[in-house]
Each structure stands twice: as C-alpha cells, then as structure tokens.
C-alpha cells in the first residue's frame, strides 16, 4: 500500500501565489483573512488534495479539539438524546465528540489507555460508572472530567445533575394524594449510579411518610424488564397500590404487563410513576406521571463546565444541580 | 495558562530503564512486548503523566484511528441504535467514532473542512444526504465513504442498505390480504433519501396492484407528525382502509390519533404498517406490522466495507443489500 507524499501548506502557498501564513490562517478557525485570499487558497488546496495539518496545530496548541464522551452499555434508554445534545453543544464551541463505550463497570483500563492516546481535551462521562480510582487517573493525566447526572460528592469531581431529590419528592407527593396502602420500587440495575441514587431517594422519601421496608425489584431500564418485574411480583403478591419506577421505559413495561396479562387498570387499580420524561412517556396509552429532565440545560451546563476546566485546569471542582419539571400525566389515581 | 513540557517516550524509557522502542511498542496496538516490560513502562508512564504520542504515530502511519460518523439532524428516530452498533463494531476493529452532525441538507462545506482537519481514516454517513458533488469531495481527499441505508446508484459510492424494495413489497402484500379499497402513504421528510426511497417503492408497488394516484402526506418521522398527518387528512376525507408509514414511530402516532380523537379501531377499521422494527413498535398497545431492519448485519457490513476501502483505497465501490424481517403484528386487519 503506497500513499502519495502529503501536500504541505507551503506547496499550496506556492501554487496559489500567497504566503504560507495566509494558507495557515485560512485553516485556523477564528482568524481573519480576506474573502479573495480565502477563495484562492481553498480552490488551490482542494485541487492539490491539501489537508490542513491539524496535527501540527495540536502539538503547538496542546489542544486536539476533541472531547471524549464515554457511554456505558448499561445506560438508561434516554442517553442517545443526551449524546445528540452534547454533540450539538460541543460543535457550537468548536469541539468534536470522540465516542467511547464502557462495556462494564469494572475493566476500564484499556479504555483509559485509548483516551490518553487520542489526547482529548476533556471527558464527559454520560452514563458510565467511575470510581475514585478512575477519577484520579484522569487527574494524573490532567484531563478534566465532567460527570453527567451522577453525584460523587466526596470525589471532588465536576458533576452536572438533574435534581433527583426534589423530583422524586414531587412524585411521592403525587402518589400520596390518594393514600396508597402499599408501594413497590422498580429500580434500574444495581451497578448504575443513577439507579442507586433514585432508588435510595425514593426509599428515604417513603420512610419519611412512614412507609418502612418497601420492596425493591431490579430491572435493567428496559421495557421488558419492567414487564418481568411486575409479572414476577404478582406471582406471590397482590398488586401494589403504587409503583415507583427508576425510568419511564420500565414504567411503560409495567403498565402494559398490568393491562395485558393481569387485568389491572392503571391508574384506577394501581398508580405508576416514572422518571426522565422521554417522548414515549407522553403517548396516549401511557401518559406517565414523571419528571422531565431539563436535557438542554443539563448538557449545556456540562459543556460549559468542561470548557471552563480545559481553559483553567486549576479551577476547583463544581457541582451543578438543575431542577426537572413534574409532568402530571394520567398514570396516578386522583382522590 | 501555562502547561508543562510534554513528557516524551525517551523520558519514560530513561526513567524505566528500558529502550525507547520498548516504550513505543507498549503503546502501539498489536505489537508484542513482555509482560514485565509492559508493566514497568506503564507504571513509569503513568507516574510521569506520559501520553503516548499518537499524533506522531499518525504522521507516520497516515492513519488517525478515527472514523467520522455523520448524522443528520433530520434523521429517523432509530439512528441512535445504529450509532451505538457502529461504535461497537468500529471499537472491535480498533477504530473510534468522531461524531459530526449535519444540520441541513445544503451547506456541508464547513463540515467537510472539519473532516479534512481531523484527518479521519474514513466516513460512515448514517442519515445524511450527500449529493454527487459532496461524494466527489471525499474522493478528491482520498477519504473512503460508506453510505448507510441509502442508494446513490450512479454515484459509484459504497452503500449498505436494508432491502427496502422487498420489505415494502411484503408489507403491501400483508395489507392486500384484506383487499383495502383505499390507501394513504405517510412519508418521512421530502429531503430524506430513505423516506424518498420508501415512498417511491410503496407507490410503485401499489400501482402494480392497480392503485393509482394514492395520496401522500409528509411527516418528519416523529410521533407528533404521524398524529398531525392523520388529523389533517380526516378533516376532509374519510378514514382510509390502509396506511403505509415510512417508519414505526409515525405509525404509532397514527394509531394513537385514530383511537384517541376519531374513534377509529386499528386494525378493524383501518390497517397501519410501519418500517424499522424499533422496540416500541412491539409494545402491547401497538404491535405494529413492520419490517425489522437487520441492524447488526447492516452495521457490520458498513464497517467491514469501510475498513476494506481504507486498506485498499483503489477497491471498486460496492453495494450490499441486506434483507429485513417481516414482523406480523396486530395492526393489519386479517381476512
């Protein structure tokens, strides 16, 4: 396999009859250059197959222009929407998303090596679990990290988070209006930080209302796991009056299972709440009472915070908590 | 803002008491090195904050290890699933996804400049519209491109595509079983290549069955647009016997609108088919008759084809068409 000698900015400058610095300016974002020069350089560069040497630029500026976005394969179903928003926000700030998938909560070493190799300017961890040890590694490599939707309070990490505490409080208050006699919590996976946080807040809130020892079942955030949890529960228990699900998609599964196989009417026989506010939660058959995450604000905050820490590596860690919106659907029984 | 002098592989080698080439081997994927040396180098490298100079490596191998994945903001709703699969397939081949969003079908020049700048090894266009002119630009820059799920027959481009022709034929045959008297087509946006292909195949198939001048309405692939199309149609027309939607999510919208506001029973009063086989299409309330795209095979084929063309830039363009699976749901009336 042979490849031609790479065309340099000097070759383009010679051919176009301009200085090399003019060529260089054309290909550096944010630098001014006359329209005429720009056109001349672009035409010549295209003709010659010139690729501006971003790589040399990286070596000088020490910025690659890339941000690693790490997604867990165990992510909640709404992560693609988040990824799409993050990508837009970063593009607007002239940064690009380099995508990494973390396949399990344990072995991330290979992933880390990859991240160092690509010399990304920073990292946004979308749905990945990082322990203190992992966070320390980024610190050693001087790569700023923002954790999206998770709280690692004593890890001194940058975090952007939906207000889970307030949101779940509001959902429990909605359920309380009709004074349910018994509750069930259907949680996301045990190794998911977000699921853990939502579950623990729910149990704490219920305890405050005098509900001790509420049962917990574990799904994997998927529709089918919502169905399976309810089916399993009903094998040896009556239908609960109220179910708190860690996300909307499991709530959809619960509602379908109740209606299709158990002749349970939602909301009249059983109330169900979700979390996230994904689009299907508002579909006619579900209209789930949920907390809509402020995706745009959350992703903008994450990107702002990351860029701040790329520019000022010594900035102290920061936590931003943004309040979601209670959506009063039709999945909770009214008094 | 000051940054430390970058630590080089020579610094690491000196500190670890090994040769520079040993350090270099540790950080090049696919090269063998003893476990002991590897450990010594890794420990020293981590301690010193060494980042292997991928950039110098790129200049030598002329491969950046990155593949640009271009997504249109007008994409069908199932693209995130595709993106996730593509990312996994590429990671398995030691390539990373650099994500680009094409905001409209027209002005992609800025996007192209970005792509040249990052010196990606290749491009997978997921849901973006490329004309011949755009494809020529990639050719000029010697960057191989694979178009996902779209056909540009005379453009001599690499394409991987679900068998839309066969799939829609199967869907029309399903509908025909009950001999509907009139049809409606609800298409995706006019500037979407996939939508155009699906719509034209549907109209051609219907014509073959003697159905001339079937009306077409245009949505944007979203749930709400499915609802809106049906609502608008019913303002001045009776309910059609059969509706062919360009994707599942619009079919879901059509079904909800029919049931909630028009007292139309699906499938008894009106049959509805979709396309894609997204997970919500199989939910209890919908059970849409649709074509499930073979996502894993499609994405694997796209990645294989791209890598083949990265390794052998002079390989001729190729088209691969993969057959989807007919899902017989419960949204079509049986005779």
mmCIF file of N, CA, C and O in Angstrom, chain B residues 4-78:
data_model
loop_
_atom_site.group_PDB
_atom_site.id
_atom_site.type_symbol
_atom_site.label_atom_id
_atom_site.label_comp_id
_atom_site.label_asym_id
_atom_site.label_seq_id
_atom_site.Cartn_x
_atom_site.Cartn_y
_atom_site.Cartn_z
ATOM 1 N N UNK B 4 2.982 22.217 31.363
ATOM 2 C CA UNK B 4 4.308 21.627 31.486
ATOM 3 C C UNK B 4 4.804 21.165 30.125
ATOM 4 O O UNK B 4 4.014 20.884 29.237
ATOM 5 N N UNK B 5 6.097 21.069 30.013
ATOM 6 C CA UNK B 5 6.701 20.482 28.824
ATOM 7 C C UNK B 5 6.183 19.037 28.720
ATOM 8 O O UNK B 5 6.101 18.319 29.716
ATOM 9 N N UNK B 6 5.805 18.645 27.507
ATOM 10 C CA UNK B 6 5.258 17.309 27.329
ATOM 11 C C UNK B 6 6.325 16.242 27.604
ATOM 12 O O UNK B 6 7.451 16.344 27.127
ATOM 13 N N UNK B 7 5.970 15.244 28.350
ATOM 14 C CA UNK B 7 6.874 14.123 28.634
ATOM 15 C C UNK B 7 6.976 13.247 27.387
ATOM 16 O O UNK B 7 5.954 12.925 26.781
ATOM 17 N N UNK B 8 8.176 12.879 26.987
ATOM 18 C CA UNK B 8 8.342 12.083 25.774
ATOM 19 C C UNK B 8 8.589 10.615 26.119
ATOM 20 O O UNK B 8 8.850 10.263 27.271
ATOM 21 N N UNK B 9 8.522 9.778 25.085
ATOM 22 C CA UNK B 9 8.785 8.352 25.286
ATOM 23 C C UNK B 9 10.237 8.137 25.733
ATOM 24 O O UNK B 9 10.544 7.169 26.428
ATOM 25 N N UNK B 10 11.137 9.059 25.365
ATOM 26 C CA UNK B 10 12.542 8.951 25.778
ATOM 27 C C UNK B 10 12.667 9.176 27.284
ATOM 28 O O UNK B 10 13.422 8.478 27.968
ATOM 29 N N UNK B 11 11.906 10.169 27.792
ATOM 30 C CA UNK B 11 11.920 10.415 29.238
ATOM 31 C C UNK B 11 11.454 9.168 29.989
ATOM 32 O O UNK B 11 12.042 8.768 30.988
ATOM 33 N N UNK B 12 10.390 8.561 29.475
ATOM 34 C CA UNK B 12 9.846 7.367 30.128
ATOM 35 C C UNK B 12 10.861 6.232 30.069
ATOM 36 O O UNK B 12 11.104 5.529 31.054
ATOM 37 N N UNK B 13 11.487 6.062 28.908
ATOM 38 C CA UNK B 13 12.456 4.981 28.716
ATOM 39 C C UNK B 13 13.613 5.124 29.713
ATOM 40 O O UNK B 13 14.005 4.156 30.375
ATOM 41 N N UNK B 14 14.137 6.353 29.822
ATOM 42 C CA UNK B 14 15.250 6.624 30.731
ATOM 43 C C UNK B 14 14.849 6.266 32.159
ATOM 44 O O UNK B 14 15.548 5.529 32.858
ATOM 45 N N UNK B 15 13.699 6.752 32.558
ATOM 46 C CA UNK B 15 13.231 6.541 33.935
ATOM 47 C C UNK B 15 12.989 5.059 34.225
ATOM 48 O O UNK B 15 13.283 4.567 35.316
ATOM 49 N N UNK B 16 12.419 4.346 33.230
ATOM 50 C CA UNK B 16 12.063 2.941 33.452
ATOM 51 C C UNK B 16 13.246 2.009 33.207
ATOM 52 O O UNK B 16 13.170 0.814 33.494
ATOM 53 N N UNK B 17 14.313 2.558 32.640
ATOM 54 C CA UNK B 17 15.484 1.728 32.353
ATOM 55 C C UNK B 17 15.252 0.749 31.211
ATOM 56 O O UNK B 17 15.731 -0.382 31.239
ATOM 57 N N UNK B 18 14.501 1.186 30.218
ATOM 58 C CA UNK B 18 14.292 0.349 29.025
ATOM 59 C C UNK B 18 14.605 1.203 27.795
ATOM 60 O O UNK B 18 14.867 2.407 27.921
ATOM 61 N N UNK B 19 14.575 0.581 26.612
ATOM 62 C CA UNK B 19 14.833 1.354 25.399
ATOM 63 C C UNK B 19 13.587 2.142 24.999
ATOM 64 O O UNK B 19 12.469 1.781 25.380
ATOM 65 N N UNK B 20 13.787 3.199 24.232
ATOM 66 C CA UNK B 20 12.636 3.979 23.774
ATOM 67 C C UNK B 20 11.723 3.114 22.915
ATOM 68 O O UNK B 20 10.502 3.241 22.974
ATOM 69 N N UNK B 21 12.332 2.216 22.153
ATOM 70 C CA UNK B 21 11.479 1.408 21.270
ATOM 71 C C UNK B 21 10.575 0.476 22.091
ATOM 72 O O UNK B 21 9.466 0.153 21.679
ATOM 73 N N UNK B 22 11.063 0.086 23.269
ATOM 74 C CA UNK B 22 10.208 -0.728 24.140
ATOM 75 C C UNK B 22 8.980 0.083 24.570
ATOM 76 O O UNK B 22 7.848 -0.414 24.549
ATOM 77 N N UNK B 23 9.231 1.345 24.932
ATOM 78 C CA UNK B 23 8.107 2.216 25.319
ATOM 79 C C UNK B 23 7.142 2.345 24.149
ATOM 80 O O UNK B 23 5.923 2.206 24.295
ATOM 81 N N UNK B 24 7.715 2.576 22.990
ATOM 82 C CA UNK B 24 6.907 2.761 21.800
ATOM 83 C C UNK B 24 6.051 1.521 21.512
ATOM 84 O O UNK B 24 4.867 1.632 21.186
ATOM 85 N N UNK B 25 6.671 0.326 21.694
ATOM 86 C CA UNK B 25 5.943 -0.904 21.423
ATOM 87 C C UNK B 25 4.756 -1.085 22.377
ATOM 88 O O UNK B 25 3.698 -1.578 21.988
ATOM 89 N N UNK B 26 4.983 -0.684 23.639
ATOM 90 C CA UNK B 26 3.908 -0.835 24.629
ATOM 91 C C UNK B 26 2.657 -0.074 24.189
ATOM 92 O O UNK B 26 1.535 -0.533 24.376
ATOM 93 N N UNK B 27 2.901 1.080 23.572
ATOM 94 C CA UNK B 27 1.749 1.930 23.259
ATOM 95 C C UNK B 27 1.227 1.766 21.838
ATOM 96 O O UNK B 27 0.347 2.487 21.420
ATOM 97 N N UNK B 28 1.803 0.809 21.098
ATOM 98 C CA UNK B 28 1.238 0.561 19.768
ATOM 99 C C UNK B 28 0.397 -0.686 19.791
ATOM 100 O O UNK B 28 0.913 -1.764 20.092
ATOM 101 N N UNK B 29 -0.880 -0.548 19.472
ATOM 102 C CA UNK B 29 -1.745 -1.730 19.493
ATOM 103 C C UNK B 29 -1.201 -2.793 18.548
ATOM 104 O O UNK B 29 -0.699 -2.484 17.477
ATOM 105 N N UNK B 30 -1.275 -4.021 18.970
ATOM 106 C CA UNK B 30 -0.938 -5.124 18.072
ATOM 107 C C UNK B 30 0.524 -5.547 18.100
ATOM 108 O O UNK B 30 0.880 -6.533 17.472
ATOM 109 N N UNK B 31 1.387 -4.814 18.818
ATOM 110 C CA UNK B 31 2.797 -5.216 18.881
ATOM 111 C C UNK B 31 3.065 -5.980 20.168
ATOM 112 O O UNK B 31 2.552 -5.635 21.231
ATOM 113 N N UNK B 32 3.892 -7.005 20.072
ATOM 114 C CA UNK B 32 4.136 -7.829 21.252
ATOM 115 C C UNK B 32 5.229 -7.204 22.118
ATOM 116 O O UNK B 32 6.130 -6.534 21.632
ATOM 117 N N UNK B 33 5.110 -7.424 23.410
ATOM 118 C CA UNK B 33 6.084 -6.917 24.370
ATOM 119 C C UNK B 33 5.917 -7.756 25.628
ATOM 120 O O UNK B 33 4.813 -8.216 25.927
ATOM 121 N N UNK B 34 7.005 -8.001 26.342
ATOM 122 C CA UNK B 34 6.897 -8.893 27.503
ATOM 123 C C UNK B 34 6.047 -8.246 28.593
ATOM 124 O O UNK B 34 5.967 -7.022 28.701
ATOM 125 N N UNK B 35 5.410 -9.089 29.391
ATOM 126 C CA UNK B 35 4.515 -8.602 30.426
ATOM 127 C C UNK B 35 5.271 -7.724 31.418
ATOM 128 O O UNK B 35 4.780 -6.680 31.860
ATOM 129 N N UNK B 36 6.488 -8.132 31.728
ATOM 130 C CA UNK B 36 7.293 -7.418 32.724
ATOM 131 C C UNK B 36 7.637 -6.003 32.214
ATOM 132 O O UNK B 36 7.468 -5.016 32.918
ATOM 133 N N UNK B 37 8.103 -5.957 30.960
ATOM 134 C CA UNK B 37 8.434 -4.653 30.373
ATOM 135 C C UNK B 37 7.190 -3.776 30.321
ATOM 136 O O UNK B 37 7.222 -2.595 30.667
ATOM 137 N N UNK B 38 6.102 -4.400 29.908
ATOM 138 C CA UNK B 38 4.852 -3.655 29.798
ATOM 139 C C UNK B 38 4.489 -3.005 31.124
ATOM 140 O O UNK B 38 4.174 -1.821 31.195
ATOM 141 N N UNK B 39 4.567 -3.810 32.175
ATOM 142 C CA UNK B 39 4.190 -3.287 33.491
ATOM 143 C C UNK B 39 5.113 -2.160 33.941
ATOM 144 O O UNK B 39 4.663 -1.145 34.459
ATOM 145 N N UNK B 40 6.437 -2.384 33.726
ATOM 146 C CA UNK B 40 7.415 -1.378 34.139
ATOM 147 C C UNK B 40 7.133 -0.054 33.409
ATOM 148 O O UNK B 40 7.090 1.023 33.990
ATOM 149 N N UNK B 41 6.928 -0.173 32.090
ATOM 150 C CA UNK B 41 6.706 1.025 31.278
ATOM 151 C C UNK B 41 5.405 1.718 31.684
ATOM 152 O O UNK B 41 5.356 2.945 31.845
ATOM 153 N N UNK B 42 4.337 0.923 31.885
ATOM 154 C CA UNK B 42 3.043 1.515 32.219
ATOM 155 C C UNK B 42 3.115 2.279 33.540
ATOM 156 O O UNK B 42 2.579 3.386 33.656
ATOM 157 N N UNK B 43 3.752 1.664 34.534
ATOM 158 C CA UNK B 43 3.846 2.307 35.843
ATOM 159 C C UNK B 43 4.605 3.627 35.728
ATOM 160 O O UNK B 43 4.143 4.676 36.204
ATOM 161 N N UNK B 44 5.756 3.584 35.055
ATOM 162 C CA UNK B 44 6.563 4.797 34.897
ATOM 163 C C UNK B 44 5.803 5.851 34.093
ATOM 164 O O UNK B 44 5.774 7.032 34.452
ATOM 165 N N UNK B 45 5.189 5.401 33.008
ATOM 166 C CA UNK B 45 4.469 6.331 32.136
ATOM 167 C C UNK B 45 3.342 7.027 32.902
ATOM 168 O O UNK B 45 3.171 8.241 32.819
ATOM 169 N N UNK B 46 2.614 6.237 33.692
ATOM 170 C CA UNK B 46 1.523 6.828 34.469
ATOM 171 C C UNK B 46 2.055 7.832 35.480
ATOM 172 O O UNK B 46 1.495 8.907 35.647
ATOM 173 N N UNK B 47 3.152 7.459 36.146
ATOM 174 C CA UNK B 47 3.731 8.318 37.184
ATOM 175 C C UNK B 47 4.174 9.647 36.569
ATOM 176 O O UNK B 47 3.994 10.702 37.150
ATOM 177 N N UNK B 48 4.748 9.572 35.370
ATOM 178 C CA UNK B 48 5.293 10.779 34.750
ATOM 179 C C UNK B 48 4.246 11.554 33.953
ATOM 180 O O UNK B 48 4.528 12.624 33.418
ATOM 181 N N UNK B 49 3.044 11.012 33.855
ATOM 182 C CA UNK B 49 1.995 11.694 33.088
ATOM 183 C C UNK B 49 2.272 11.645 31.589
ATOM 184 O O UNK B 49 1.906 12.533 30.839
ATOM 185 N N UNK B 50 2.933 10.569 31.144
ATOM 186 C CA UNK B 50 3.251 10.440 29.717
ATOM 187 C C UNK B 50 2.014 10.083 28.906
ATOM 188 O O UNK B 50 1.257 9.182 29.265
ATOM 189 N N UNK B 51 1.807 10.830 27.845
ATOM 190 C CA UNK B 51 0.764 10.449 26.905
ATOM 191 C C UNK B 51 1.438 10.003 25.621
ATOM 192 O O UNK B 51 2.119 10.790 24.975
ATOM 193 N N UNK B 52 1.237 8.759 25.221
ATOM 194 C CA UNK B 52 1.900 8.256 24.018
ATOM 195 C C UNK B 52 1.565 9.153 22.841
ATOM 196 O O UNK B 52 0.421 9.577 22.684
ATOM 197 N N UNK B 53 2.542 9.456 22.069
ATOM 198 C CA UNK B 53 2.334 10.447 21.034
ATOM 199 C C UNK B 53 1.656 9.866 19.798
ATOM 200 O O UNK B 53 2.265 9.611 18.769
ATOM 201 N N UNK B 54 0.350 9.700 19.962
ATOM 202 C CA UNK B 54 -0.476 9.172 18.877
ATOM 203 C C UNK B 54 -0.315 10.025 17.644
ATOM 204 O O UNK B 54 -0.445 9.550 16.517
ATOM 205 N N UNK B 55 -0.057 11.260 17.908
ATOM 206 C CA UNK B 55 -0.015 12.233 16.827
ATOM 207 C C UNK B 55 1.179 11.981 15.924
ATOM 208 O O UNK B 55 1.050 11.944 14.700
ATOM 209 N N UNK B 56 2.321 11.750 16.521
ATOM 210 C CA UNK B 56 3.493 11.407 15.716
ATOM 211 C C UNK B 56 3.230 10.101 14.977
ATOM 212 O O UNK B 56 3.572 9.951 13.806
ATOM 213 N N UNK B 57 2.560 9.176 15.676
ATOM 214 C CA UNK B 57 2.254 7.898 15.050
ATOM 215 C C UNK B 57 1.371 8.087 13.820
ATOM 216 O O UNK B 57 1.561 7.474 12.787
ATOM 217 N N UNK B 58 0.404 8.983 13.989
ATOM 218 C CA UNK B 58 -0.491 9.276 12.871
ATOM 219 C C UNK B 58 0.285 9.780 11.663
ATOM 220 O O UNK B 58 -0.020 9.428 10.532
ATOM 221 N N UNK B 59 1.287 10.644 11.930
ATOM 222 C CA UNK B 59 2.046 11.213 10.821
ATOM 223 C C UNK B 59 2.808 10.123 10.080
ATOM 224 O O UNK B 59 2.993 10.197 8.874
ATOM 225 N N UNK B 60 3.235 9.098 10.819
ATOM 226 C CA UNK B 60 3.992 8.016 10.200
ATOM 227 C C UNK B 60 3.065 7.041 9.473
ATOM 228 O O UNK B 60 3.255 6.725 8.310
ATOM 229 N N UNK B 61 2.029 6.581 10.170
ATOM 230 C CA UNK B 61 1.159 5.562 9.580
ATOM 231 C C UNK B 61 0.128 6.172 8.650
ATOM 232 O O UNK B 61 -0.529 5.473 7.903
ATOM 233 N N UNK B 62 -0.024 7.478 8.720
ATOM 234 C CA UNK B 62 -1.056 8.175 7.943
ATOM 235 C C UNK B 62 -2.446 7.665 8.277
ATOM 236 O O UNK B 62 -3.348 7.736 7.475
ATOM 237 N N UNK B 63 -2.615 7.057 9.437
ATOM 238 C CA UNK B 63 -3.962 6.687 9.874
ATOM 239 C C UNK B 63 -4.194 7.281 11.254
ATOM 240 O O UNK B 63 -3.352 7.157 12.144
ATOM 241 N N UNK B 64 -5.319 7.934 11.418
ATOM 242 C CA UNK B 64 -5.591 8.598 12.690
ATOM 243 C C UNK B 64 -6.289 7.656 13.670
ATOM 244 O O UNK B 64 -6.367 7.930 14.854
ATOM 245 N N UNK B 65 -6.812 6.548 13.152
ATOM 246 C CA UNK B 65 -7.576 5.642 14.012
ATOM 247 C C UNK B 65 -9.003 6.117 14.236
ATOM 248 O O UNK B 65 -9.737 5.527 15.013
ATOM 249 N N UNK B 66 -9.377 7.204 13.550
ATOM 250 C CA UNK B 66 -10.729 7.744 13.741
ATOM 251 C C UNK B 66 -11.558 7.628 12.470
ATOM 252 O O UNK B 66 -11.058 7.825 11.365
ATOM 253 N N UNK B 67 -12.834 7.312 12.670
ATOM 254 C CA UNK B 67 -13.783 7.280 11.557
ATOM 255 C C UNK B 67 -14.861 8.325 11.844
ATOM 256 O O UNK B 67 -15.444 8.329 12.932
ATOM 257 N N UNK B 68 -15.067 9.227 10.898
ATOM 258 C CA UNK B 68 -16.127 10.221 11.072
ATOM 259 C C UNK B 68 -17.476 9.564 10.830
ATOM 260 O O UNK B 68 -17.671 8.905 9.807
ATOM 261 N N UNK B 69 -18.379 9.684 11.788
ATOM 262 C CA UNK B 69 -19.749 9.242 11.565
ATOM 263 C C UNK B 69 -20.604 10.493 11.456
ATOM 264 O O UNK B 69 -20.614 11.323 12.369
ATOM 265 N N UNK B 70 -21.262 10.637 10.319
ATOM 266 C CA UNK B 70 -22.038 11.847 10.070
ATOM 267 C C UNK B 70 -23.510 11.535 10.204
ATOM 268 O O UNK B 70 -24.032 10.625 9.564
ATOM 269 N N UNK B 71 -24.167 12.266 11.067
ATOM 270 C CA UNK B 71 -25.573 12.043 11.336
ATOM 271 C C UNK B 71 -26.314 13.306 10.952
ATOM 272 O O UNK B 71 -25.838 14.403 11.202
ATOM 273 N N UNK B 72 -27.471 13.155 10.331
ATOM 274 C CA UNK B 72 -28.277 14.324 10.018
ATOM 275 C C UNK B 72 -29.188 14.635 11.181
ATOM 276 O O UNK B 72 -29.656 13.737 11.882
ATOM 277 N N UNK B 73 -29.441 15.913 11.402
ATOM 278 C CA UNK B 73 -30.366 16.267 12.476
ATOM 279 C C UNK B 73 -31.799 15.931 12.080
ATOM 280 O O UNK B 73 -32.700 15.926 12.908
ATOM 281 N N UNK B 74 -32.009 15.618 10.794
ATOM 282 C CA UNK B 74 -33.340 15.212 10.325
ATOM 283 C C UNK B 74 -33.462 13.700 10.289
ATOM 284 O O UNK B 74 -34.237 13.139 9.523
ATOM 285 N N UNK B 75 -32.684 13.023 11.097
ATOM 286 C CA UNK B 75 -32.608 11.569 10.987
ATOM 287 C C UNK B 75 -33.857 10.890 11.513
ATOM 288 O O UNK B 75 -34.575 11.419 12.354
ATOM 289 N N UNK B 76 -34.079 9.723 11.014
ATOM 290 C CA UNK B 76 -35.080 8.820 11.547
ATOM 291 C C UNK B 76 -34.730 8.525 13.008
ATOM 292 O O UNK B 76 -33.569 8.562 13.405
ATOM 293 N N UNK B 77 -35.754 8.226 13.788
ATOM 294 C CA UNK B 77 -35.566 8.121 15.227
ATOM 295 C C UNK B 77 -34.699 6.929 15.638
ATOM 296 O O UNK B 77 -34.198 6.875 16.748
ATOM 297 N N UNK B 78 -34.520 5.956 14.738
ATOM 298 C CA UNK B 78 -33.743 4.803 15.176
ATOM 299 C C UNK B 78 -32.238 4.964 14.995
ATOM 300 O O UNK B 78 -31.484 4.046 15.262
#
